[in-house]
PDB file of C-alpha atoms and ligand atoms in Angstrom:
ATOM      1  CA  MET A   4      63.130 103.252  -5.027  1.00 44.00           C
ATOM      2  CA  SER A   5      61.769  99.677  -4.361  1.00 49.00           C
ATOM      3  CA  VAL A   6      62.162  96.542  -2.311  1.00 50.00           C
ATOM      4  CA  ASP A   7      61.965  93.163  -4.026  1.00 49.00           C
ATOM      5  CA  ALA A   8      58.984  90.952  -3.109  1.00 46.00           C
ATOM      6  CA  GLY A   9      59.069  87.724  -4.853  1.00 46.00           C
ATOM      7  CA  THR A  10      59.599  88.504  -8.538  1.00 42.00           C
ATOM      8  CA  LEU A  11      57.892  91.897  -8.608  1.00 58.00           C
ATOM      9  CA  ALA A  12      59.025  95.224  -7.104  1.00 69.00           C
ATOM     10  CA  VAL A  13      57.024  96.678  -4.251  1.00 88.00           C
ATOM     11  CA  GLY A  14      57.523 100.549  -3.912  1.00 92.00           C
ATOM     12  CA  PHE A  15      57.385 102.524  -0.686  1.00 92.00           C
ATOM     13  CA  ASP A  16      53.868 103.781  -1.604  1.00 95.00           C
ATOM     14  CA  GLU A  17      52.740 100.049  -1.410  1.00 96.00           C
ATOM     15  CA  LEU A  18      54.641  99.466   1.699  1.00 96.00           C
ATOM     16  CA  ALA A  19      52.619 102.226   3.265  1.00 96.00           C
ATOM     17  CA  VAL A  20      49.442 100.417   2.347  1.00 97.00           C
ATOM     18  CA  LEU A  21      50.838  97.178   3.721  1.00 97.00           C
ATOM     19  CA  LYS A  22      51.503  98.896   7.041  1.00 97.00           C
ATOM     20  CA  ARG A  23      48.100 100.545   7.035  1.00 97.00           C
ATOM     21  CA  LEU A  24      46.378  97.097   6.463  1.00 98.00           C
ATOM     22  CA  ALA A  25      48.509  95.456   9.262  1.00 98.00           C
ATOM     23  CA  LEU A  26      47.509  98.270  11.566  1.00 97.00           C
ATOM     24  CA  ASP A  27      44.122  97.063  10.879  1.00 96.00           C
ATOM     25  CA  GLY A  28      45.064  93.513  11.749  1.00 97.00           C
ATOM     26  CA  ALA A  29      45.363  92.105   8.132  1.00 98.00           C
ATOM     27  CA  HIS A  30      48.740  90.311   9.201  1.00 97.00           C
ATOM     28  CA  ARG A  31      46.505  88.154  11.708  1.00 97.00           C
ATOM     29  CA  GLY A  32      43.544  87.336   9.416  1.00 97.00           C
ATOM     30  CA  GLU A  33      41.188  88.760   7.008  1.00 97.00           C
ATOM     31  CA  VAL A  34      40.025  92.375   7.393  1.00 97.00           C
ATOM     32  CA  LYS A  35      37.321  94.114   5.429  1.00 96.00           C
ATOM     33  CA  VAL A  36      38.646  96.908   3.321  1.00 96.00           C
ATOM     34  CA  SER A  37      37.049  99.494   0.936  1.00 94.00           C
ATOM     35  CA  CYS A  38      39.217 101.338  -1.545  1.00 94.00           C
ATOM     36  CA  ARG A  39      37.538 104.606  -0.689  1.00 94.00           C
ATOM     37  CA  SER A  40      38.347 104.538   3.081  1.00 94.00           C
ATOM     38  CA  LEU A  41      41.794 103.067   2.511  1.00 95.00           C
ATOM     39  CA  GLY A  42      42.389 106.114  -0.040  1.00 96.00           C
ATOM     40  CA  GLU A  43      41.196 108.590   2.692  1.00 96.00           C
ATOM     41  CA  ASP A  44      43.411 107.105   5.300  1.00 94.00           C
ATOM     42  CA  LEU A  45      46.474 107.439   3.032  1.00 94.00           C
ATOM     43  CA  GLY A  46      45.574 110.661   1.549  1.00 96.00           C
ATOM     44  CA  VAL A  47      45.319 109.372  -2.066  1.00 96.00           C
ATOM     45  CA  SER A  48      42.306 108.943  -4.466  1.00 97.00           C
ATOM     46  CA  THR A  49      40.277 105.691  -4.509  1.00 96.00           C
ATOM     47  CA  GLN A  50      41.762 104.892  -7.793  1.00 97.00           C
ATOM     48  CA  THR A  51      45.242 105.129  -6.467  1.00 97.00           C
ATOM     49  CA  ALA A  52      44.309 103.095  -3.343  1.00 96.00           C
ATOM     50  CA  SER A  53      43.031 100.459  -5.735  1.00 96.00           C
ATOM     51  CA  ARG A  54      45.921 100.321  -7.905  1.00 96.00           C
ATOM     52  CA  ARG A  55      48.198  99.899  -5.028  1.00 97.00           C
ATOM     53  CA  LEU A  56      46.301  97.016  -3.671  1.00 97.00           C
ATOM     54  CA  GLN A  57      46.458  95.432  -7.159  1.00 96.00           C
ATOM     55  CA  ALA A  58      50.177  95.858  -7.127  1.00 96.00           C
ATOM     56  CA  LEU A  59      50.548  94.194  -3.705  1.00 97.00           C
ATOM     57  CA  GLU A  60      48.301  91.411  -4.954  1.00 97.00           C
ATOM     58  CA  ASP A  61      50.506  91.023  -8.093  1.00 96.00           C
ATOM     59  CA  ALA A  62      53.631  90.741  -5.786  1.00 96.00           C
ATOM     60  CA  GLU A  63      51.893  88.141  -3.714  1.00 97.00           C
ATOM     61  CA  CYS A  64      52.022  90.260  -0.610  1.00 97.00           C
ATOM     62  CA  ILE A  65      48.333  90.222   0.030  1.00 98.00           C
ATOM     63  CA  SER A  66      45.420  87.804  -0.782  1.00 98.00           C
ATOM     64  CA  ARG A  67      41.958  89.167  -1.306  1.00 96.00           C
ATOM     65  CA  GLU A  68      38.456  88.178  -1.902  1.00 96.00           C
ATOM     66  CA  LYS A  69      36.198  90.790  -3.465  1.00 91.00           C
ATOM     67  CA  VAL A  70      32.627  91.034  -2.057  1.00 89.00           C
ATOM     68  CA  GLY A  71      29.756  93.446  -3.071  1.00 83.00           C
ATOM     69  CA  ASP A  72      30.574  96.457  -0.877  1.00 80.00           C
ATOM     70  CA  GLY A  73      34.486  96.015  -0.696  1.00 86.00           C
ATOM     71  CA  GLN A  74      36.831  93.298  -0.119  1.00 96.00           C
ATOM     72  CA  PHE A  75      38.433  90.968   2.463  1.00 97.00           C
ATOM     73  CA  VAL A  76      42.339  91.436   2.611  1.00 98.00           C
ATOM     74  CA  GLU A  77      44.923  89.273   4.237  1.00 98.00           C
ATOM     75  CA  LEU A  78      48.746  89.777   4.392  1.00 98.00           C
ATOM     76  CA  THR A  79      50.779  86.749   2.997  1.00 98.00           C
ATOM     77  CA  GLU A  80      54.054  85.557   4.414  1.00 96.00           C
ATOM     78  CA  THR A  81      55.823  87.609   1.766  1.00 96.00           C
ATOM     79  CA  GLY A  82      53.930  90.786   2.929  1.00 96.00           C
ATOM     80  CA  ILE A  83      54.547  90.051   6.570  1.00 96.00           C
ATOM     81  CA  GLY A  84      58.184  89.438   5.642  1.00 94.00           C
ATOM     82  CA  LEU A  85      58.672  92.911   4.015  1.00 95.00           C
ATOM     83  CA  LEU A  86      57.080  94.677   7.065  1.00 95.00           C
ATOM     84  CA  LYS A  87      59.397  92.673   9.381  1.00 91.00           C
ATOM     85  CA  ARG A  88      62.338  93.992   7.346  1.00 89.00           C
ATOM     86  CA  GLU A  89      61.318  97.524   7.877  1.00 90.00           C
ATOM     87  CA  TYR A  90      60.809  96.828  11.604  1.00 88.00           C
ATOM     88  CA  GLU A  91      64.299  95.287  11.882  1.00 79.00           C
ATOM     89  CA  ASP A  92      65.745  98.432  10.226  1.00 82.00           C
ATOM     90  CA  TYR A  93      63.979 100.716  12.783  1.00 84.00           C
ATOM     91  CA  ARG A  94      64.875  98.547  15.713  1.00 76.00           C
ATOM     92  CA  ALA A  95      68.552  98.981  14.525  1.00 71.00           C
ATOM     93  CA  ILE A  96      68.132 102.537  14.230  1.00 77.00           C
ATOM     94  CA  PHE A  97      66.396 103.364  17.496  1.00 77.00           C
ATOM     95  CA  GLU A  98      67.072 100.515  19.815  1.00 68.00           C
ATOM     96  CA  GLN A  99      70.021  99.505  22.087  1.00 59.00           C
ATOM     97  CA  LYS A 100      72.814 101.962  21.016  1.00 62.00           C
ATOM     98  CA  GLY A 101      76.140 100.657  21.608  1.00 72.00           C
ATOM     99  CA  SER A 102      75.068  96.927  21.670  1.00 86.00           C
ATOM    100  CA  LEU A 103      73.481  94.474  19.284  1.00 91.00           C
ATOM    101  CA  SER A 104      71.197  91.623  19.858  1.00 93.00           C
ATOM    102  CA  LEU A 105      71.753  88.589  17.297  1.00 96.00           C
ATOM    103  CA  ALA A 106      69.765  85.398  17.124  1.00 97.00           C
ATOM    104  CA  GLY A 107      70.897  82.200  15.275  1.00 98.00           C
ATOM    105  CA  THR A 108      71.344  78.386  15.802  1.00 98.00           C
ATOM    106  CA  ILE A 109      74.301  76.457  16.911  1.00 98.00           C
ATOM    107  CA  THR A 110      76.317  74.661  13.950  1.00 98.00           C
ATOM    108  CA  THR A 111      79.387  72.568  13.471  1.00 98.00           C
ATOM    109  CA  GLY A 112      81.768  74.377  11.257  1.00 97.00           C
ATOM    110  CA  MET A 113      84.911  73.285   9.217  1.00 96.00           C
ATOM    111  CA  GLY A 114      86.922  72.155  12.506  1.00 96.00           C
ATOM    112  CA  GLU A 115      89.502  74.823  11.683  1.00 96.00           C
ATOM    113  CA  GLY A 116      88.740  77.083  14.569  1.00 97.00           C
ATOM    114  CA  ARG A 117      90.611  74.832  17.002  1.00 97.00           C
ATOM    115  CA  HIS A 118      93.711  75.159  14.941  1.00 97.00           C
ATOM    116  CA  TYR A 119      93.775  78.911  14.633  1.00 97.00           C
ATOM    117  CA  VAL A 120      92.742  79.676  18.284  1.00 97.00           C
ATOM    118  CA  THR A 121      95.594  77.577  19.681  1.00 97.00           C
ATOM    119  CA  LEU A 122      98.251  79.119  17.481  1.00 97.00           C
ATOM    120  CA  PRO A 123     100.953  80.778  19.715  1.00 96.00           C
ATOM    121  CA  GLY A 124     100.788  84.211  17.854  1.00 97.00           C
ATOM    122  CA  TYR A 125      97.110  84.455  18.668  1.00 98.00           C
ATOM    123  CA  LYS A 126      97.127  82.811  22.117  1.00 96.00           C
ATOM    124  CA  VAL A 127      99.439  85.368  23.557  1.00 97.00           C
ATOM    125  CA  GLN A 128      97.330  88.248  22.344  1.00 98.00           C
ATOM    126  CA  PHE A 129      94.106  86.596  23.754  1.00 98.00           C
ATOM    127  CA  GLU A 130      95.629  86.272  27.145  1.00 98.00           C
ATOM    128  CA  GLU A 131      97.071  89.733  27.093  1.00 98.00           C
ATOM    129  CA  LYS A 132      94.103  91.656  25.527  1.00 98.00           C
ATOM    130  CA  LEU A 133      91.123  89.497  26.561  1.00 98.00           C
ATOM    131  CA  GLY A 134      92.340  88.269  29.907  1.00 97.00           C
ATOM    132  CA  TYR A 135      91.802  84.482  29.195  1.00 98.00           C
ATOM    133  CA  ASP A 136      93.249  81.587  27.476  1.00 97.00           C
ATOM    134  CA  PRO A 137      90.364  80.597  25.117  1.00 98.00           C
ATOM    135  CA  TYR A 138      88.956  77.049  24.902  1.00 98.00           C
ATOM    136  CA  PRO A 139      90.517  75.674  21.525  1.00 98.00           C
ATOM    137  CA  GLY A 140      87.874  76.163  19.056  1.00 98.00           C
ATOM    138  CA  THR A 141      85.324  78.642  18.103  1.00 98.00           C
ATOM    139  CA  LEU A 142      81.497  78.249  18.875  1.00 98.00           C
ATOM    140  CA  ASN A 143      79.603  78.809  15.493  1.00 98.00           C
ATOM    141  CA  VAL A 144      76.324  80.371  15.235  1.00 98.00           C
ATOM    142  CA  THR A 145      74.359  80.564  11.968  1.00 98.00           C
ATOM    143  CA  LEU A 146      72.496  83.743  12.143  1.00 98.00           C
ATOM    144  CA  SER A 147      68.987  84.460  11.170  1.00 96.00           C
ATOM    145  CA  ALA A 148      68.432  86.522   7.961  1.00 93.00           C
ATOM    146  CA  ALA A 149      67.521  89.510  10.035  1.00 91.00           C
ATOM    147  CA  SER A 150      70.554  89.044  12.286  1.00 95.00           C
ATOM    148  CA  LYS A 151      72.882  88.591   9.407  1.00 95.00           C
ATOM    149  CA  ARG A 152      71.835  92.055   8.225  1.00 90.00           C
ATOM    150  CA  GLU A 153      72.153  93.555  11.735  1.00 90.00           C
ATOM    151  CA  ARG A 154      75.521  92.086  12.095  1.00 94.00           C
ATOM    152  CA  SER A 155      77.011  94.879  10.051  1.00 89.00           C
ATOM    153  CA  GLY A 156      76.131  97.136  12.987  1.00 88.00           C
ATOM    154  CA  MET A 157      79.157  95.560  14.887  1.00 92.00           C
ATOM    155  CA  ALA A 158      81.485  97.810  12.773  1.00 88.00           C
ATOM    156  CA  SER A 159      80.197 100.779  14.879  1.00 84.00           C
ATOM    157  CA  LEU A 160      81.150  99.076  18.212  1.00 90.00           C
ATOM    158  CA  GLU A 161      84.372  99.276  19.841  1.00 90.00           C
ATOM    159  CA  GLY A 162      86.360  96.139  19.394  1.00 95.00           C
ATOM    160  CA  VAL A 163      89.726  94.504  20.624  1.00 97.00           C
ATOM    161  CA  ASP A 164      92.262  94.250  17.780  1.00 98.00           C
ATOM    162  CA  ILE A 165      94.162  91.072  17.354  1.00 98.00           C
ATOM    163  CA  THR A 166      96.909  91.912  15.149  1.00 98.00           C
ATOM    164  CA  ALA A 167      98.403  89.931  12.237  1.00 98.00           C
ATOM    165  CA  TRP A 168     101.599  88.120  12.816  1.00 98.00           C
ATOM    166  CA  GLU A 169     103.888  85.641  10.950  1.00 96.00           C
ATOM    167  CA  ASP A 170     106.094  82.536  11.482  1.00 94.00           C
ATOM    168  CA  GLU A 171     108.609  80.968   9.195  1.00 94.00           C
ATOM    169  CA  GLU A 172     106.157  79.526   6.953  1.00 93.00           C
ATOM    170  CA  ARG A 173     103.399  82.051   6.377  1.00 96.00           C
ATOM    171  CA  THR A 174     101.420  85.167   7.526  1.00 97.00           C
ATOM    172  CA  TYR A 175      98.377  84.928   9.658  1.00 97.00           C
ATOM    173  CA  GLY A 176      95.602  87.639   9.432  1.00 97.00           C
ATOM    174  CA  GLY A 177      94.356  89.703  12.145  1.00 98.00           C
ATOM    175  CA  ALA A 178      90.916  89.751  13.907  1.00 98.00           C
ATOM    176  CA  THR A 179      88.593  91.820  16.011  1.00 98.00           C
ATOM    177  CA  CYS A 180      86.930  90.870  19.156  1.00 98.00           C
ATOM    178  CA  TYR A 181      83.651  92.090  20.766  1.00 97.00           C
ATOM    179  CA  PRO A 182      82.521  91.168  24.254  1.00 97.00           C
ATOM    180  CA  ALA A 183      79.391  89.051  24.004  1.00 97.00           C
ATOM    181  CA  VAL A 184      76.842  87.322  26.247  1.00 96.00           C
ATOM    182  CA  ILE A 185      75.237  84.054  24.962  1.00 97.00           C
ATOM    183  CA  GLU A 186      71.810  83.154  26.096  1.00 96.00           C
ATOM    184  CA  SER A 187      70.112  79.778  25.468  1.00 96.00           C
ATOM    185  CA  THR A 188      66.390  79.440  24.950  1.00 94.00           C
ATOM    186  CA  ASP A 189      65.911  78.209  28.602  1.00 93.00           C
ATOM    187  CA  GLY A 190      67.275  81.571  29.769  1.00 91.00           C
ATOM    188  CA  HIS A 191      70.605  80.546  30.821  1.00 95.00           C
ATOM    189  CA  THR A 192      73.658  82.978  29.985  1.00 95.00           C
ATOM    190  CA  PHE A 193      77.308  82.564  29.478  1.00 97.00           C
ATOM    191  CA  GLU A 194      78.798  85.966  30.009  1.00 95.00           C
ATOM    192  CA  ARG A 195      82.617  85.849  29.450  1.00 95.00           C
ATOM    193  CA  ALA A 196      82.612  85.252  25.687  1.00 98.00           C
ATOM    194  CA  HIS A 197      83.752  87.319  22.655  1.00 98.00           C
ATOM    195  CA  VAL A 198      82.560  87.429  19.126  1.00 98.00           C
ATOM    196  CA  ILE A 199      85.574  86.956  16.905  1.00 98.00           C
ATOM    197  CA  GLU A 200      85.687  88.332  13.369  1.00 97.00           C
ATOM    198  CA  PRO A 201      88.865  87.094  11.647  1.00 97.00           C
ATOM    199  CA  ASP A 202      90.023  89.427   8.793  1.00 96.00           C
ATOM    200  CA  ARG A 203      90.467  86.277   6.713  1.00 96.00           C
ATOM    201  CA  THR A 204      87.805  83.614   6.862  1.00 94.00           C
ATOM    202  CA  HIS A 205      86.061  80.952   4.870  1.00 92.00           C
ATOM    203  CA  HIS A 206      82.611  81.709   6.307  1.00 94.00           C
ATOM    204  CA  ASP A 207      80.177  84.120   4.906  1.00 94.00           C
ATOM    205  CA  THR A 208      78.471  86.830   7.112  1.00 95.00           C
ATOM    206  CA  ALA A 209      75.734  84.390   8.244  1.00 97.00           C
ATOM    207  CA  GLU A 210      78.220  82.594  10.400  1.00 98.00           C
ATOM    208  CA  LEU A 211      79.155  84.076  13.749  1.00 98.00           C
ATOM    209  CA  GLU A 212      82.220  82.788  15.604  1.00 98.00           C
ATOM    210  CA  ILE A 213      82.601  82.984  19.341  1.00 98.00           C
ATOM    211  CA  ILE A 214      85.540  82.378  21.618  1.00 98.00           C
ATOM    212  CA  ALA A 215      85.432  81.912  25.450  1.00 98.00           C
ATOM    213  CA  PRO A 216      87.581  80.441  28.403  1.00 98.00           C
ATOM    214  CA  GLU A 217      85.059  77.651  28.507  1.00 98.00           C
ATOM    215  CA  ARG A 218      83.554  75.089  26.147  1.00 98.00           C
ATOM    216  CA  VAL A 219      80.086  76.849  25.773  1.00 98.00           C
ATOM    217  CA  ARG A 220      78.346  73.912  24.404  1.00 98.00           C
ATOM    218  CA  ASP A 221      79.028  72.234  27.751  1.00 98.00           C
ATOM    219  CA  GLU A 222      78.240  75.333  29.886  1.00 98.00           C
ATOM    220  CA  LEU A 223      74.910  75.852  28.203  1.00 98.00           C
ATOM    221  CA  GLY A 224      74.202  72.303  27.019  1.00 98.00           C
ATOM    222  CA  LEU A 225      74.009  73.323  23.403  1.00 98.00           C
ATOM    223  CA  LEU A 226      73.675  70.972  20.441  1.00 98.00           C
ATOM    224  CA  ASP A 227      73.478  71.706  16.706  1.00 98.00           C
ATOM    225  CA  GLY A 228      70.221  73.391  15.791  1.00 98.00           C
ATOM    226  CA  ASP A 229      69.589  74.870  19.172  1.00 98.00           C
ATOM    227  CA  GLU A 230      68.747  78.489  19.115  1.00 97.00           C
ATOM    228  CA  VAL A 231      70.738  81.223  20.934  1.00 97.00           C
ATOM    229  CA  SER A 232      70.715  84.901  21.361  1.00 96.00           C
ATOM    230  CA  VAL A 233      74.093  86.536  21.377  1.00 97.00           C
ATOM    231  CA  TYR A 234      74.427  90.105  22.962  1.00 96.00           C
ATOM    232  CA  VAL A 235      77.400  92.017  21.550  1.00 96.00           C
ATOM    233  CA  GLU A 236      78.759  95.211  23.315  1.00 94.00           C
ATOM    234  CA  SER A 237      81.609  97.619  22.920  1.00 91.00           C
ATOM    235  CA  ALA A 238      84.893  96.500  24.421  1.00 94.00           C
TER     236      ALA A 238
HETATM  237  C1  FMN B 313      91.756  83.747  15.538  1.00 72.86           C
HETATM  238  C2  FMN B 313      91.537  83.219  14.198  1.00 72.86           C
HETATM  239  C3  FMN B 313      92.437  83.553  13.158  1.00 72.86           C
HETATM  240  C4  FMN B 313      92.243  83.253  11.696  1.00 72.86           C
HETATM  241  N1  FMN B 313      93.206  83.623  10.800  1.00 72.86           N
HETATM  242  C5  FMN B 313      93.033  83.007   9.706  1.00 72.86           C
HETATM  243  C6  FMN B 313      94.018  83.452   8.576  1.00 72.86           C
HETATM  244  O1  FMN B 313      94.916  84.006   8.968  1.00 72.86           O
HETATM  245  N2  FMN B 313      93.939  82.916   7.462  1.00 72.86           N
HETATM  246  C7  FMN B 313      92.534  82.127   7.087  1.00 72.86           C
HETATM  247  O2  FMN B 313      92.438  81.756   6.034  1.00 72.86           O
HETATM  248  N3  FMN B 313      91.685  81.951   7.972  1.00 72.86           N
HETATM  249  C8  FMN B 313      91.738  82.477   9.211  1.00 72.86           C
HETATM  250  N4  FMN B 313      90.869  82.159  10.196  1.00 72.86           N
HETATM  251  C9  FMN B 313      89.392  81.816   9.790  1.00 72.86           C
HETATM  252  C10 FMN B 313      89.361  80.158   9.539  1.00 72.86           C
HETATM  253  O3  FMN B 313      90.131  80.001   8.372  1.00 72.86           O
HETATM  254  C11 FMN B 313      87.963  79.827   9.406  1.00 72.86           C
HETATM  255  O4  FMN B 313      87.270  80.713   8.509  1.00 72.86           O
HETATM  256  C12 FMN B 313      86.949  79.637  10.518  1.00 72.86           C
HETATM  257  O5  FMN B 313      87.696  80.135  11.772  1.00 72.86           O
HETATM  258  C13 FMN B 313      86.742  78.202  10.538  1.00 72.86           C
HETATM  259  O6  FMN B 313      86.003  78.085  11.779  1.00 72.86           O
HETATM  260  P1  FMN B 313      85.227  76.665  11.962  1.00 72.86           P
HETATM  261  O7  FMN B 313      86.304  75.529  11.868  1.00 72.86           O
HETATM  262  O8  FMN B 313      84.773  76.971  13.338  1.00 72.86           O
HETATM  263  O9  FMN B 313      84.145  76.692  10.963  1.00 72.86           O
HETATM  264  C14 FMN B 313      91.200  82.605  11.491  1.00 72.86           C
HETATM  265  C15 FMN B 313      90.214  82.276  12.523  1.00 72.86           C
HETATM  266  C16 FMN B 313      90.417  82.670  13.724  1.00 72.86           C
HETATM  267  C17 FMN B 313      89.493  82.051  14.820  1.00 72.86           C
HETATM  268  N1  CDP B 314      84.267  78.452  23.413  1.00 72.86           N
HETATM  269  C1  CDP B 314      83.944  77.458  22.626  1.00 72.86           C
HETATM  270  C2  CDP B 314      84.612  77.188  21.542  1.00 72.86           C
HETATM  271  C3  CDP B 314      84.330  75.995  20.697  1.00 72.86           C
HETATM  272  N2  CDP B 314      83.275  75.256  21.165  1.00 72.86           N
HETATM  273  C4  CDP B 314      82.995  73.971  20.438  1.00 72.86           C
HETATM  274  O1  CDP B 314      84.083  73.274  20.383  1.00 72.86           O
HETATM  275  C5  CDP B 314      84.279  72.619  19.057  1.00 72.86           C
HETATM  276  C6  CDP B 314      85.552  72.842  18.464  1.00 72.86           C
HETATM  277  O2  CDP B 314      85.468  74.214  17.695  1.00 72.86           O
HETATM  278  P1  CDP B 314      85.977  74.502  16.108  1.00 72.86           P
HETATM  279  O3  CDP B 314      85.886  75.746  15.947  1.00 72.86           O
HETATM  280  O4  CDP B 314      87.350  73.721  16.055  1.00 72.86           O
HETATM  281  O5  CDP B 314      84.990  73.462  15.456  1.00 72.86           O
HETATM  282  P2  CDP B 314      83.641  73.899  14.482  1.00 72.86           P
HETATM  283  O6  CDP B 314      83.101  75.025  14.989  1.00 72.86           O
HETATM  284  O7  CDP B 314      84.219  74.137  13.248  1.00 72.86           O
HETATM  285  O8  CDP B 314      82.779  72.628  14.709  1.00 72.86           O
HETATM  286  C7  CDP B 314      83.044  72.861  18.397  1.00 72.86           C
HETATM  287  O9  CDP B 314      82.099  71.802  18.531  1.00 72.86           O
HETATM  288  C8  CDP B 314      82.572  74.182  18.957  1.00 72.86           C
HETATM  289  O10 CDP B 314      81.243  74.313  18.743  1.00 72.86           O
HETATM  290  C9  CDP B 314      82.529  75.440  22.226  1.00 72.86           C
HETATM  291  O11 CDP B 314      81.631  75.018  22.603  1.00 72.86           O
HETATM  292  N3  CDP B 314      82.817  76.727  22.973  1.00 72.86           N
HETATM  293 MG1   MG B 315      84.230  76.930  15.145  1.00 72.86          MG
END
C-alpha cells in the first residue's frame, strides 16, 4: 500500500521515517541525522534507512544537505502534509465520538438554497421535525481538504430525515439534517443550526450547507472568505 506524494508514491515504511524525523523536530527546521542511528531507531539496517531517506527526497517530502559525518534533514510542505493527513485520520478514529468538528470558509453559492428551503413540502417538515421555520436560504461553507474527508463521518451520526415529496409538476428529493453549532474566529457561536445534506445536489462534498431560524451571516457578522468551525452532532 502507498500514499501519493507529488508524482511519486511514498509507502508506509517511508511514512514511519517521516514521523521519526518529525519527532526529532524536522518539521520545524533542519535536524542532523545519521543513517546508522536512524536505522537503529527504526529497527532496520543503515542501508535500508538510507534508501528510505532517498525515496523521501525523490518524492520531495524532505530536503537534505549532506555533510561529512551525516546530513541535515528538513521536512518539506509535502512531507508535513502527509503527516497531517495521518494525524487527521487518527483524530477521526479517537476523538469526539458522536460529533464532528469541521472547518471551512463562508461562500456564496448558486442562490438556489432560498428556493428549496421555502418550498411548502420542505417548510412543513422543518417546522415539525426541527422545530423552526428556517431563514430562506442555506449558509454555504467550503470545507478545508481535511474536513472534506472527515465529513463522511457524518453518516455515522443520527440525522433527522426530511422525506421526498412531489407536487403536480415534479418530485423533490429528501435530505438529512444534523444539529450543528457554528463558531466564528472571534469565538462567537450560533447554536440553533442544522447541516442539511440534500439527496440531490449540485455541490460536491467540499460544500457544506447549513439552515437555521436566523440569517447566520448577520448573527455572526460573516462575509465571504471568513473562516468558521462547524460542530456537528447526532440528533
Ligand atoms: C431542502 C433542500 C432540498 C433540495 N432538493 C433538491 C432537489 O430535489 N433536486 C435538486 O436538484 N436539488 C435539490 N437541492 C439542492 C440544490 O439544487 C442545490 O444543490 C443547493 O441547495 C444550492 O445551494 P446554494 O444556492 O446555496 O448554492 C435541495 C436543497 C435543499 C436545501
Ligand atoms: N440560515 C442562513 C441561511 C442563508 N444565509 C445566507 O443567505 C443568503 C441566501 O442563501 P442561498 O442559499 O439562497 O444563497 P447562496 O448560499 O447560494 O449564496 C446567502 O448569502 C446565505 O449565505 C444565512 O446567512 N443564514
Ligand atoms: Mg446557500
